[in-house]
Amino acid sequence: MAKDIPYCPLMSAGSDIDKVCTLESCAWYVPSVKKCAMYMLAYNALLETNARQRAAQQHR
């Protein structure tokens, strides 16, 4: 799928075909940041995991 067309991670889960995001029509869309709430949760979890891994490596 083209990188400029956003896809819905919830509707695409378990499917071989990416489903197009409906943006403002979706309850999970956060207009202030123009991102999906699921994307934001995953991104924040990634940042937190990276920070924990760096902290663990510094304490070795």
Coordinates of C-alpha atoms in Angstrom, one line a residue:
M1 CA 0.0 0.0 0.0
A2 CA 1.2 3.5 -0.7
K3 CA 2.9 5.2 2.2
D4 CA 0.8 8.3 1.9
I5 CA -2.5 6.4 2.3
P6 CA -3.0 5.6 6.1
Y7 CA -4.4 2.2 7.0
C8 CA -6.4 1.2 10.0
P9 CA -4.4 -1.1 12.4
L10 CA -7.6 -2.4 14.0
M11 CA -9.6 -3.3 10.9
S12 CA -6.4 -4.6 9.2
A13 CA -5.5 -7.0 12.1
G14 CA -5.7 -10.6 10.9
S15 CA -6.4 -9.6 7.3
D16 CA -4.1 -10.0 4.3
I17 CA -5.4 -6.7 3.0
D18 CA -4.8 -3.3 4.7
K19 CA -8.0 -1.4 5.3
V20 CA -7.9 2.3 4.6
C21 CA -8.2 4.6 7.6
T22 CA -11.4 6.8 7.7
L23 CA -9.6 9.5 9.6
E24 CA -12.1 12.0 11.1
S25 CA -14.9 9.5 10.8
C26 CA -13.3 7.1 13.2
A27 CA -13.7 7.2 16.9
W28 CA -10.0 6.3 17.4
Y29 CA -8.7 9.2 15.3
V30 CA -7.1 12.1 17.3
P31 CA -7.5 15.2 15.1
S32 CA -5.1 17.4 17.1
V33 CA -2.2 15.2 16.2
K34 CA -3.7 13.7 13.0
K35 CA -3.0 10.2 14.2
C36 CA -4.8 7.0 15.2
A37 CA -5.1 6.5 19.0
M38 CA -3.9 2.9 18.5
Y39 CA -0.8 4.3 16.7
M40 CA -0.2 6.7 19.6
L41 CA -0.5 3.9 22.2
A42 CA 2.0 1.7 20.3
Y43 CA 4.4 4.6 19.7
N44 CA 4.4 5.5 23.4
A45 CA 4.9 1.9 24.4
L46 CA 7.9 1.7 22.0
L47 CA 9.5 4.8 23.5
E48 CA 9.0 3.5 27.0
T49 CA 10.5 0.1 26.1
N50 CA 13.5 1.8 24.5
A51 CA 14.0 3.9 27.6
R52 CA 13.8 0.9 29.9
Q53 CA 16.3 -1.0 27.7
R54 CA 18.8 1.9 27.8
A55 CA 18.4 2.2 31.6
A56 CA 19.0 -1.6 32.0
Q57 CA 22.2 -1.4 29.8
Q58 CA 23.6 1.5 31.8
H59 CA 23.2 -0.5 35.1
R60 CA 25.3 -3.4 33.9

